[in-house]
Short mmCIF file of C-alpha atoms in Angstrom, two decimals:
data_model
loop_
_atom_site.label_atom_id
_atom_site.label_comp_id
_atom_site.label_asym_id
_atom_site.label_seq_id
_atom_site.Cartn_x
_atom_site.Cartn_y
_atom_site.Cartn_z
CA UNK O 169 -2.73 -0.60 1.91
CA UNK O 170 -1.50 -0.68 0.82
CA UNK O 171 0.49 0.60 3.15
CA UNK O 172 1.69 2.21 6.35
CA UNK O 173 2.73 5.55 7.64
CA UNK O 174 4.08 6.74 10.93
CA UNK O 175 2.20 9.61 12.52
CA UNK O 176 4.81 10.79 14.98
CA UNK O 177 3.46 14.35 15.17
CA UNK O 178 0.02 13.24 16.35
CA UNK O 179 1.42 10.76 18.87
CA UNK O 180 3.82 13.40 20.21
CA UNK O 181 1.07 15.98 20.35
CA UNK O 182 -1.30 13.63 22.15
CA UNK O 183 1.32 12.67 24.75
CA UNK O 184 2.27 16.26 25.51
CA UNK O 185 -1.38 17.27 25.48
CA UNK O 186 -2.33 14.67 28.11
CA UNK O 187 0.57 15.63 30.39
CA UNK O 188 -0.14 19.33 30.00
CA UNK O 189 -3.87 18.98 30.63
CA UNK O 190 -3.13 17.06 33.81
CA UNK O 191 -0.52 19.64 34.87
CA UNK O 192 -2.77 22.61 34.11
CA UNK O 193 -5.72 20.97 35.82
CA UNK O 194 -3.75 20.36 39.00
CA UNK O 195 -2.40 23.88 39.06
CA UNK O 196 -5.46 26.08 38.88
CA UNK O 197 -8.34 23.65 38.75
CA UNK O 198 -10.25 25.54 36.04
CA UNK O 199 -12.87 23.74 34.02
CA UNK O 200 -12.08 23.07 30.41
CA UNK O 201 -13.76 25.60 28.22
CA UNK O 202 -13.73 28.39 30.79
CA UNK O 203 -10.10 29.22 30.12
CA UNK O 204 -9.31 31.33 27.11
CA UNK O 205 -5.76 31.16 25.84
CA UNK O 206 -4.48 33.43 23.13
CA UNK O 207 -2.31 31.56 20.65
CA UNK O 208 0.85 33.52 20.12
CA UNK O 209 3.42 32.02 17.77
CA UNK O 210 6.83 32.84 19.18
CA UNK O 211 10.21 31.77 17.91
CA UNK O 212 10.54 28.92 20.40
CA UNK O 213 7.10 27.59 19.41
CA UNK O 214 8.00 27.77 15.74
CA UNK O 215 11.10 25.72 16.51
CA UNK O 216 8.83 23.00 17.95
CA UNK O 217 6.65 23.15 14.87
CA UNK O 218 9.76 22.93 12.76
CA UNK O 219 10.78 19.77 14.62
CA UNK O 220 7.32 18.33 14.00
CA UNK O 221 7.66 19.16 10.31
CA UNK O 222 10.84 17.08 10.14
CA UNK O 223 9.02 13.98 11.38
CA UNK O 224 9.11 11.33 8.72
CA UNK O 225 6.21 9.59 7.10
CA UNK O 226 7.15 6.23 5.66
CA UNK O 227 4.87 4.19 3.44
CA UNK O 228 5.60 0.54 2.73
CA UNK O 229 3.66 -0.80 -0.20
CA UNK O 230 3.01 -4.45 -0.92
CA UNK O 231 1.57 -5.51 -4.26
CA UNK O 232 -2.21 -5.22 -3.97
CA UNK O 233 -4.33 -8.35 -4.63
CA UNK O 234 -5.20 -6.91 -8.05
CA UNK O 235 -1.54 -6.39 -8.92
CA UNK O 236 -0.66 -9.92 -7.70
CA UNK O 237 -3.40 -11.42 -9.88
CA UNK O 238 -2.25 -9.36 -12.86
CA UNK O 239 1.33 -10.59 -12.38
CA UNK O 240 0.13 -14.20 -12.44
CA UNK O 241 -1.91 -13.66 -15.59
CA UNK O 242 0.86 -11.77 -17.36
CA UNK O 243 3.18 -14.72 -16.68
CA UNK O 244 0.89 -16.81 -18.86
CA UNK O 245 -0.81 -18.83 -16.12
CA UNK O 246 -4.16 -20.54 -16.68
CA UNK O 247 -7.21 -20.07 -14.45
CA UNK O 248 -7.90 -22.88 -12.01
CA UNK O 249 -10.83 -22.53 -9.62
CA UNK O 250 -9.53 -25.33 -7.38
CA UNK O 251 -6.81 -23.05 -6.01
CA UNK O 252 -9.27 -20.45 -4.68
CA UNK O 253 -10.50 -20.39 -1.11
CA UNK O 254 -14.06 -21.80 -1.33
CA UNK O 255 -16.71 -19.16 -0.56
CA UNK O 256 -18.44 -21.72 1.68
CA UNK O 257 -15.63 -21.07 4.19
CA UNK O 258 -16.83 -17.51 4.95
CA UNK O 259 -18.85 -18.65 7.96
CA UNK O 260 -15.67 -20.05 9.56
CA UNK O 261 -14.15 -16.60 9.94
CA UNK O 262 -15.35 -14.87 13.07
CA UNK O 263 -12.29 -13.11 14.51
CA UNK O 264 -10.82 -9.85 13.23
CA UNK O 265 -7.63 -11.67 12.29
CA UNK O 266 -9.30 -14.38 10.20
CA UNK O 267 -11.72 -11.92 8.60
CA UNK O 268 -8.87 -9.55 7.70
CA UNK O 269 -6.70 -12.34 6.29
CA UNK O 270 -9.57 -13.69 4.23
CA UNK O 271 -10.64 -10.25 3.05
CA UNK O 272 -7.21 -10.11 1.42
CA UNK O 273 -7.47 -13.71 0.21
CA UNK O 274 -10.96 -13.34 -1.28
CA UNK O 275 -10.00 -10.03 -2.89
CA UNK O 276 -7.04 -11.76 -4.55
CA UNK O 277 -9.26 -14.66 -5.70
CA UNK O 278 -11.82 -12.13 -6.96
CA UNK O 279 -9.09 -10.28 -8.86
CA UNK O 280 -7.82 -13.53 -10.35
CA UNK O 281 -11.33 -14.54 -11.49
CA UNK O 282 -11.94 -11.03 -12.89
CA UNK O 283 -8.96 -11.30 -15.23
CA UNK O 284 -10.27 -14.55 -16.71
CA UNK O 285 -13.94 -13.49 -17.17
CA UNK O 286 -15.27 -15.98 -14.63
CA UNK O 287 -18.63 -14.24 -14.27
CA UNK O 288 -20.41 -16.31 -11.59
CA UNK O 289 -17.19 -16.70 -9.60
CA UNK O 290 -16.72 -12.92 -9.67
CA UNK O 291 -20.14 -12.37 -8.09
CA UNK O 292 -19.63 -15.10 -5.51
CA UNK O 293 -16.20 -13.84 -4.47
CA UNK O 294 -17.34 -10.22 -4.37
CA UNK O 295 -20.02 -11.31 -1.90
CA UNK O 296 -17.47 -13.30 0.12
CA UNK O 297 -15.12 -10.28 0.30
CA UNK O 298 -18.08 -8.01 1.20
CA UNK O 299 -19.00 -10.34 4.05
CA UNK O 300 -15.45 -10.18 5.45
CA UNK O 301 -15.38 -6.37 5.10
CA UNK O 302 -18.73 -5.97 6.85
CA UNK O 303 -17.53 -8.26 9.64
CA UNK O 304 -14.65 -5.83 10.14
CA UNK O 305 -17.03 -2.88 10.23
CA UNK O 306 -16.08 -1.56 6.80
CA UNK O 307 -19.48 -0.37 5.68
CA UNK O 308 -18.52 1.43 2.49
CA UNK O 309 -16.68 -1.53 0.94
CA UNK O 310 -19.18 -1.61 -1.93
CA UNK O 311 -22.49 0.24 -2.29
CA UNK O 312 -25.67 -0.91 -4.03
CA UNK O 313 -24.97 1.27 -7.07
CA UNK O 314 -21.57 -0.39 -7.57
CA UNK O 315 -23.08 -3.87 -7.14
CA UNK O 316 -25.56 -3.04 -9.92
CA UNK O 317 -22.72 -1.68 -12.06
CA UNK O 318 -20.83 -4.94 -11.45
CA UNK O 319 -23.81 -7.05 -12.54
CA UNK O 320 -24.47 -4.92 -15.62
CA UNK O 321 -20.82 -5.10 -16.72
CA UNK O 322 -19.98 -8.62 -15.67
CA UNK O 323 -18.35 -9.34 -19.04
CA UNK O 324 -16.32 -6.13 -19.15
CA UNK O 325 -12.92 -6.92 -17.59
CA UNK O 326 -11.82 -3.27 -17.44
CA UNK O 327 -14.88 -2.18 -15.46
CA UNK O 328 -14.67 -5.22 -13.17
CA UNK O 329 -11.02 -4.42 -12.43
CA UNK O 330 -11.97 -0.81 -11.75
CA UNK O 331 -14.63 -1.99 -9.27
CA UNK O 332 -12.25 -4.45 -7.56
CA UNK O 333 -9.65 -1.68 -7.25
CA UNK O 334 -12.24 0.69 -5.77
CA UNK O 335 -13.51 -1.82 -3.19
CA UNK O 336 -9.96 -2.53 -2.06
CA UNK O 337 -9.24 1.21 -1.83
CA UNK O 338 -12.43 1.65 0.21
CA UNK O 339 -11.43 -1.04 2.67
CA UNK O 340 -7.80 -0.11 3.23
CA UNK O 341 -8.48 3.65 3.35
CA UNK O 342 -11.23 3.04 5.92
CA UNK O 343 -8.85 1.00 8.08
CA UNK O 344 -5.95 3.46 7.74
CA UNK O 345 -8.11 6.52 8.40
CA UNK O 346 -9.63 4.83 11.47
CA UNK O 347 -6.24 3.96 12.97
CA UNK O 348 -6.68 0.23 12.35
CA UNK O 349 -3.34 -0.11 10.60
CA UNK O 350 -2.74 -3.56 12.07
CA UNK O 351 -5.95 -4.82 10.42
CA UNK O 352 -5.00 -3.10 7.15
CA UNK O 353 -1.63 -4.85 7.34
CA UNK O 354 -3.25 -8.26 7.94
CA UNK O 355 -5.50 -7.74 4.88
CA UNK O 356 -2.41 -7.03 2.77
CA UNK O 357 -0.62 -10.11 4.14
CA UNK O 358 -3.63 -12.30 3.25
CA UNK O 359 -3.76 -10.96 -0.31
CA UNK O 360 -0.02 -11.28 -0.84
CA UNK O 361 0.13 -14.87 0.47
CA UNK O 362 -2.84 -15.86 -1.71
CA UNK O 363 -1.15 -14.47 -4.82
CA UNK O 364 2.03 -16.32 -3.93
CA UNK O 365 0.06 -19.52 -3.23
CA UNK O 366 -1.76 -19.44 -6.58
CA UNK O 367 1.47 -18.64 -8.44
CA UNK O 368 3.48 -21.46 -6.81
CA UNK O 369 0.66 -23.97 -7.37
CA UNK O 370 0.35 -23.08 -11.05
CA UNK O 371 4.03 -23.63 -11.89
CA UNK O 372 4.42 -26.70 -14.07
CA UNK O 373 7.59 -28.34 -12.71
CA UNK O 374 8.14 -30.05 -16.07
CA UNK O 375 8.74 -26.59 -17.47
CA UNK O 376 10.65 -25.10 -14.56
CA UNK O 377 13.56 -23.60 -16.47
CA UNK O 378 12.91 -20.14 -17.94
CA UNK O 379 9.38 -20.26 -16.54
CA UNK O 380 7.96 -16.70 -16.24
CA UNK O 381 5.78 -17.73 -13.32
CA UNK O 382 8.88 -18.91 -11.43
CA UNK O 383 10.42 -15.48 -12.05
CA UNK O 384 7.25 -13.85 -10.67
CA UNK O 385 7.58 -16.00 -7.53
CA UNK O 386 11.30 -15.22 -7.14
CA UNK O 387 10.54 -11.50 -7.52
CA UNK O 388 8.47 -11.68 -4.33
CA UNK O 389 11.78 -11.86 -2.45
CA UNK O 390 11.89 -8.11 -3.10
CA UNK O 391 8.59 -7.67 -1.24
CA UNK O 392 9.01 -9.92 1.78
CA UNK O 393 11.31 -7.40 3.46
CA UNK O 394 8.62 -4.73 2.99
CA UNK O 395 6.05 -7.15 4.42
CA UNK O 396 8.15 -7.70 7.54
CA UNK O 397 8.72 -3.95 7.93
CA UNK O 398 4.95 -3.47 7.85
CA UNK O 399 4.49 -6.17 10.48
CA UNK O 400 7.24 -4.72 12.70
CA UNK O 401 5.52 -1.32 12.60
CA UNK O 402 2.53 -3.01 14.26
CA UNK O 403 4.47 -5.35 16.55
CA UNK O 404 2.91 -5.86 19.97
CA UNK O 405 -0.51 -6.54 18.53
CA UNK O 406 -1.13 -10.27 19.25
CA UNK O 407 -2.36 -11.13 15.74
CA UNK O 408 0.61 -9.36 14.16
CA UNK O 409 3.07 -11.10 16.47
CA UNK O 410 1.54 -14.47 15.54
CA UNK O 411 1.85 -13.65 11.86
CA UNK O 412 5.51 -12.70 12.26
CA UNK O 413 6.18 -16.11 13.81
CA UNK O 414 4.20 -17.90 11.08
CA UNK O 415 5.90 -16.01 8.26
CA UNK O 416 9.42 -16.31 9.65
CA UNK O 417 9.86 -19.73 8.01
CA UNK O 418 8.93 -18.24 4.64
CA UNK O 419 11.40 -15.41 5.15
CA UNK O 420 14.13 -17.99 5.77
CA UNK O 421 13.35 -19.85 2.54
CA UNK O 422 13.41 -16.60 0.54
CA UNK O 423 16.72 -15.85 2.23
CA UNK O 424 18.23 -18.88 0.48
CA UNK O 425 17.58 -17.27 -2.90
CA UNK O 426 20.12 -14.79 -4.21
CA UNK O 427 19.15 -12.02 -6.57
CA UNK O 428 21.85 -10.01 -8.30
CA UNK O 429 21.09 -6.91 -10.34
CA UNK O 430 23.22 -4.87 -12.68
CA UNK O 431 22.99 -1.07 -12.16
CA UNK O 432 19.79 0.49 -13.52
CA UNK O 433 20.07 2.80 -16.51
CA UNK O 434 17.18 4.84 -17.90
CA UNK O 435 16.03 5.41 -21.45
CA UNK O 436 12.95 7.33 -22.56
CA UNK O 437 10.79 5.88 -25.31
CA UNK O 438 10.19 9.06 -27.28
CA UNK O 439 7.01 7.83 -28.96
CA UNK O 440 5.21 6.99 -25.72
CA UNK O 441 7.18 9.15 -23.25
CA UNK O 442 7.53 6.08 -21.05
CA UNK O 443 10.89 5.68 -19.27
CA UNK O 444 12.45 2.22 -19.48
CA UNK O 445 14.49 1.16 -16.46
CA UNK O 446 17.11 -1.17 -17.86
CA UNK O 447 18.82 -3.77 -15.72
CA UNK O 448 19.57 -7.47 -15.71
CA UNK O 449 18.74 -9.62 -12.71
CA UNK O 450 20.10 -13.11 -12.13
CA UNK O 451 18.97 -15.65 -9.55
CA UNK O 452 20.18 -18.98 -8.23
CA UNK O 453 16.71 -20.41 -7.49
CA UNK O 454 16.82 -24.20 -7.70
CA UNK O 455 14.00 -26.71 -8.07
CA UNK O 456 14.62 -27.90 -4.52
CA UNK O 457 14.35 -24.38 -3.08
CA UNK O 458 11.23 -23.77 -5.15
CA UNK O 459 9.61 -26.95 -3.81
CA UNK O 460 10.51 -25.89 -0.28
CA UNK O 461 9.05 -22.44 -0.89
CA UNK O 462 5.89 -23.91 -2.42
CA UNK O 463 5.38 -26.21 0.59
CA UNK O 464 5.93 -23.39 3.09
CA UNK O 465 3.55 -21.03 1.28
CA UNK O 466 0.93 -23.78 1.10
CA UNK O 467 1.27 -24.52 4.82
CA UNK O 468 0.86 -20.85 5.75
CA UNK O 469 -2.02 -20.22 3.34
CA UNK O 470 -3.91 -23.32 4.47
CA UNK O 471 -3.59 -22.19 8.08
CA UNK O 472 -5.08 -18.82 7.04
CA UNK O 473 -8.17 -20.30 5.39
CA UNK O 474 -9.00 -22.89 8.10
CA UNK H 171 1.93 29.32 30.96
CA UNK H 172 4.62 28.33 28.50
CA UNK H 173 3.66 24.67 28.59
CA UNK H 174 0.00 25.60 28.19
CA UNK H 175 0.80 27.74 25.15
CA UNK H 176 2.86 24.97 23.55
CA UNK H 177 0.17 22.43 24.37
CA UNK H 178 -2.52 24.56 22.80
CA UNK H 179 -0.40 24.99 19.72
CA UNK H 180 0.17 21.24 19.46
CA UNK H 181 -3.48 20.53 20.11
CA UNK H 182 -4.50 22.83 17.25
CA UNK H 183 -1.94 21.14 15.02
CA UNK H 184 -3.07 17.63 16.01
CA UNK H 185 -6.75 18.46 15.65
CA UNK H 186 -6.15 20.01 12.26
CA UNK H 187 -4.12 16.95 11.16
CA UNK H 188 -6.81 14.50 12.30
CA UNK H 189 -9.58 16.46 10.58
CA UNK H 190 -7.70 16.74 7.33
CA UNK H 191 -6.62 13.07 7.50
CA UNK H 192 -10.22 11.90 7.37
CA UNK H 193 -10.65 13.87 4.17
CA UNK H 194 -7.62 12.37 2.44
CA UNK H 195 -9.51 9.38 1.05
CA UNK H 196 -11.95 11.69 -0.72
CA UNK H 197 -9.07 13.83 -1.94
CA UNK H 198 -7.19 10.77 -3.23
CA UNK H 199 -10.21 9.47 -5.12
CA UNK H 200 -11.43 12.76 -6.55
CA UNK H 201 -8.21 14.63 -7.22
CA UNK H 202 -5.53 12.00 -7.72
CA UNK H 203 -7.13 8.91 -9.23
CA UNK H 204 -8.07 10.74 -12.47
CA UNK H 205 -4.36 11.48 -12.97
CA UNK H 206 -3.82 7.74 -13.58
CA UNK H 207 -5.64 8.06 -16.92
CA UNK H 208 -5.70 4.74 -18.78
CA UNK H 209 -3.72 2.89 -16.10
CA UNK H 210 -5.59 0.61 -13.65
CA UNK H 211 -5.29 1.81 -10.07
CA UNK H 212 -3.76 -0.97 -7.94
CA UNK H 213 -6.26 -0.28 -5.13
CA UNK H 214 -3.65 0.61 -2.51
CA UNK H 215 -4.10 3.72 -0.39
CA UNK H 216 -1.17 5.98 0.42
CA UNK H 217 -2.23 9.38 1.69
CA UNK H 218 -1.27 11.53 4.63
CA UNK H 219 -1.37 15.07 5.86
CA UNK H 220 1.94 16.78 5.19
CA UNK H 221 3.12 20.20 6.25
CA UNK H 222 5.08 22.44 3.89
CA UNK H 223 8.76 21.48 3.94
CA UNK H 224 7.98 17.93 5.05
CA UNK H 225 9.09 14.77 3.27
CA UNK H 226 7.57 11.32 2.98
CA UNK H 227 9.09 8.11 1.64
CA UNK H 228 7.52 5.07 0.04
CA UNK H 229 9.09 1.68 -0.67
CA UNK H 230 7.59 -0.59 -3.31
CA UNK H 231 8.58 -3.41 -5.61
CA UNK H 232 7.86 -2.78 -9.27
CA UNK H 233 7.66 -5.75 -11.59
CA UNK H 234 8.94 -6.52 -15.05
CA UNK H 235 6.22 -6.99 -17.67
CA UNK H 236 4.17 -4.17 -16.17
CA UNK H 237 4.01 -0.53 -17.14
CA UNK H 238 3.41 1.85 -14.24
CA UNK H 239 2.22 5.38 -13.73
CA UNK H 240 2.89 7.05 -10.41
CA UNK H 241 0.73 10.07 -9.58
CA UNK H 242 1.55 12.47 -6.73
CA UNK H 243 -1.06 15.02 -5.76
CA UNK H 244 -1.11 17.73 -3.11
CA UNK H 245 -4.04 19.71 -1.75
CA UNK H 246 -4.68 23.07 -3.41
CA UNK H 247 -3.51 25.04 -0.37
CA UNK H 248 -0.07 23.39 -0.44
CA UNK H 249 2.90 24.64 -2.42
CA UNK H 250 4.27 22.42 -5.20
CA UNK H 251 4.85 18.78 -4.27
CA UNK H 252 8.05 17.36 -5.78
CA UNK H 253 9.02 13.72 -6.02
CA UNK H 254 12.07 11.62 -6.82
CA UNK H 255 12.44 7.93 -7.61
CA UNK H 256 15.62 6.23 -6.38
CA UNK H 257 17.05 2.76 -6.81
CA UNK H 258 18.47 0.58 -4.03
CA UNK H 259 21.83 2.38 -4.35
CA UNK H 260 20.18 5.78 -3.91
CA UNK H 261 20.74 6.76 -7.54
CA UNK H 262 18.04 9.18 -8.68
CA UNK H 263 16.18 7.66 -11.62
CA UNK H 264 13.68 10.48 -11.95
CA UNK H 265 12.98 13.87 -10.41
CA UNK H 266 9.93 16.06 -10.99
CA UNK H 267 11.77 19.17 -9.77
CA UNK H 268 12.17 20.75 -13.19
CA UNK H 269 9.09 19.48 -14.98
CA UNK H 270 6.74 19.99 -11.99
CA UNK H 271 4.82 17.03 -13.37
CA UNK H 272 2.38 15.15 -11.15
CA UNK H 273 2.93 11.84 -12.94
CA UNK H 274 5.71 9.65 -14.28
CA UNK H 275 5.30 6.64 -16.57
CA UNK H 276 7.85 3.83 -16.55
CA UNK H 277 8.43 0.16 -17.14
CA UNK H 278 11.19 -2.18 -16.06
CA UNK H 279 13.30 -4.79 -17.78
CA UNK H 280 13.70 -6.57 -14.43
CA UNK H 281 11.74 -6.29 -11.20
CA UNK H 282 13.24 -3.84 -8.71
CA UNK H 283 12.46 -2.39 -5.31
CA UNK H 284 12.47 1.38 -5.62
CA UNK H 285 12.12 4.26 -3.21
CA UNK H 286 9.88 7.25 -3.82
CA UNK H 287 10.64 10.47 -1.96
CA UNK H 288 7.92 13.11 -1.85
CA UNK H 289 8.66 16.63 -0.65
CA UNK H 290 6.23 19.45 -0.08
CA UNK H 291 8.14 22.59 -1.00
CA UNK H 292 7.82 25.75 1.06
CA UNK H 293 6.08 29.09 0.48
CA UNK H 294 9.08 30.63 2.27
CA UNK H 295 6.95 33.00 4.33
CA UNK H 296 8.60 33.18 7.78
CA UNK H 297 6.20 33.78 10.65
CA UNK H 298 3.15 32.42 8.85
CA UNK H 299 1.54 29.24 10.11
CA UNK H 300 2.87 26.50 7.80
CA UNK H 301 0.33 25.19 5.33
CA UNK H 302 -0.73 21.57 5.73
CA UNK H 303 -2.91 19.35 3.59
CA UNK H 304 -3.41 15.95 2.03
CA UNK H 305 -0.77 14.44 -0.19
CA UNK H 306 -1.68 11.29 -2.08
CA UNK H 307 0.54 8.79 -3.87
CA UNK H 308 -1.19 6.49 -6.35
CA UNK H 309 0.05 3.75 -8.65
CA UNK H 310 -1.59 2.55 -11.81
CA UNK H 311 -0.45 -0.30 -14.01
CA UNK H 312 -1.06 -2.01 -17.29
CA UNK H 313 0.50 -5.05 -18.87
CA UNK H 314 3.10 -4.16 -21.51
#
């Protein structure tokens, strides 16, 4: 949710439609439905359609909770249940904002547990995420058939990941298709912060240098701009405005980190047909900045799960 | 009457867009997800109704240590949907224009934010009502 797109054509259409209905109604006072209008596409109309066609759609994609969890695991991190948001907290979340944030957080925790074969935790966190989704009115988050499939395949990581992916798709597509993009954005923020929280907590500071998990954390600098763009698209919504204020401190810490990349060159692996994008990235992340980042992430995440 | 005619035209367009939009989730799951093959879908949803000739853009960070497949699918009534992947300096890293492929597999030595540009080509039939339909962008990944 991924994700966000701008639907300028629909907004434009709706605005013009309202004005025109009012204008037409005032002019001849006919009831809707009694007027028959032949649609005749003339050059000037086609020009308008052409303008509509040029309207941009822009998607901004944050790493999903499943991708965040996979990044943590691929960096060699261990599983630690103590960093998850306890499922007992579900009853604390009663507003759309807290339910949306914790839908993202529980989905990330669920993804994390799924990758480490934590069977009972998987079931518990699926139920916690389901509860948040239902609270938000997302009824098709997971159906009974999928719950049974989950229970039958609880030791099959691939199938569990497939189910987690599907439930997340169900929730964010429901929200996007029902014009609740601000809620979809909050879910993504919750999942992203949880991934960042788990990653920063799991870094062993005794092995800071050349630590893959530190690199994973630093790489999130590339996503925080996307996150703020997503939030700005929904600015004006009180929960979104609050989040922008809360996350501003994190943005400032990431701003202290410099990332420098060499130009990207491409090379195709002829045996697999996979293209390799070659580049070298250097960073000036220090222990002190990392500690500051870790503290800020922890502060934000703990405010989300209260 | 002119404003009424334009309004009606826009209303038809908006109504059509809204109707088709609700179907995009089903389209994404049924028609696009299978294109990811052995890659795990990340769970994100990027789908919208596009009209022929229209472009969409997507910004995403891709991470080192992961192998990705991007799948771009357009509804059957649309002409071919092309896509390009660009880096932060707008250099084109991949274009589907010649291959007409729906998917591209790649991995990165270092994490990068990339831009994906999707364009619905045109049937080039002046006077006809432009075709519109769902276009879905999906990402799958696996650890290298």
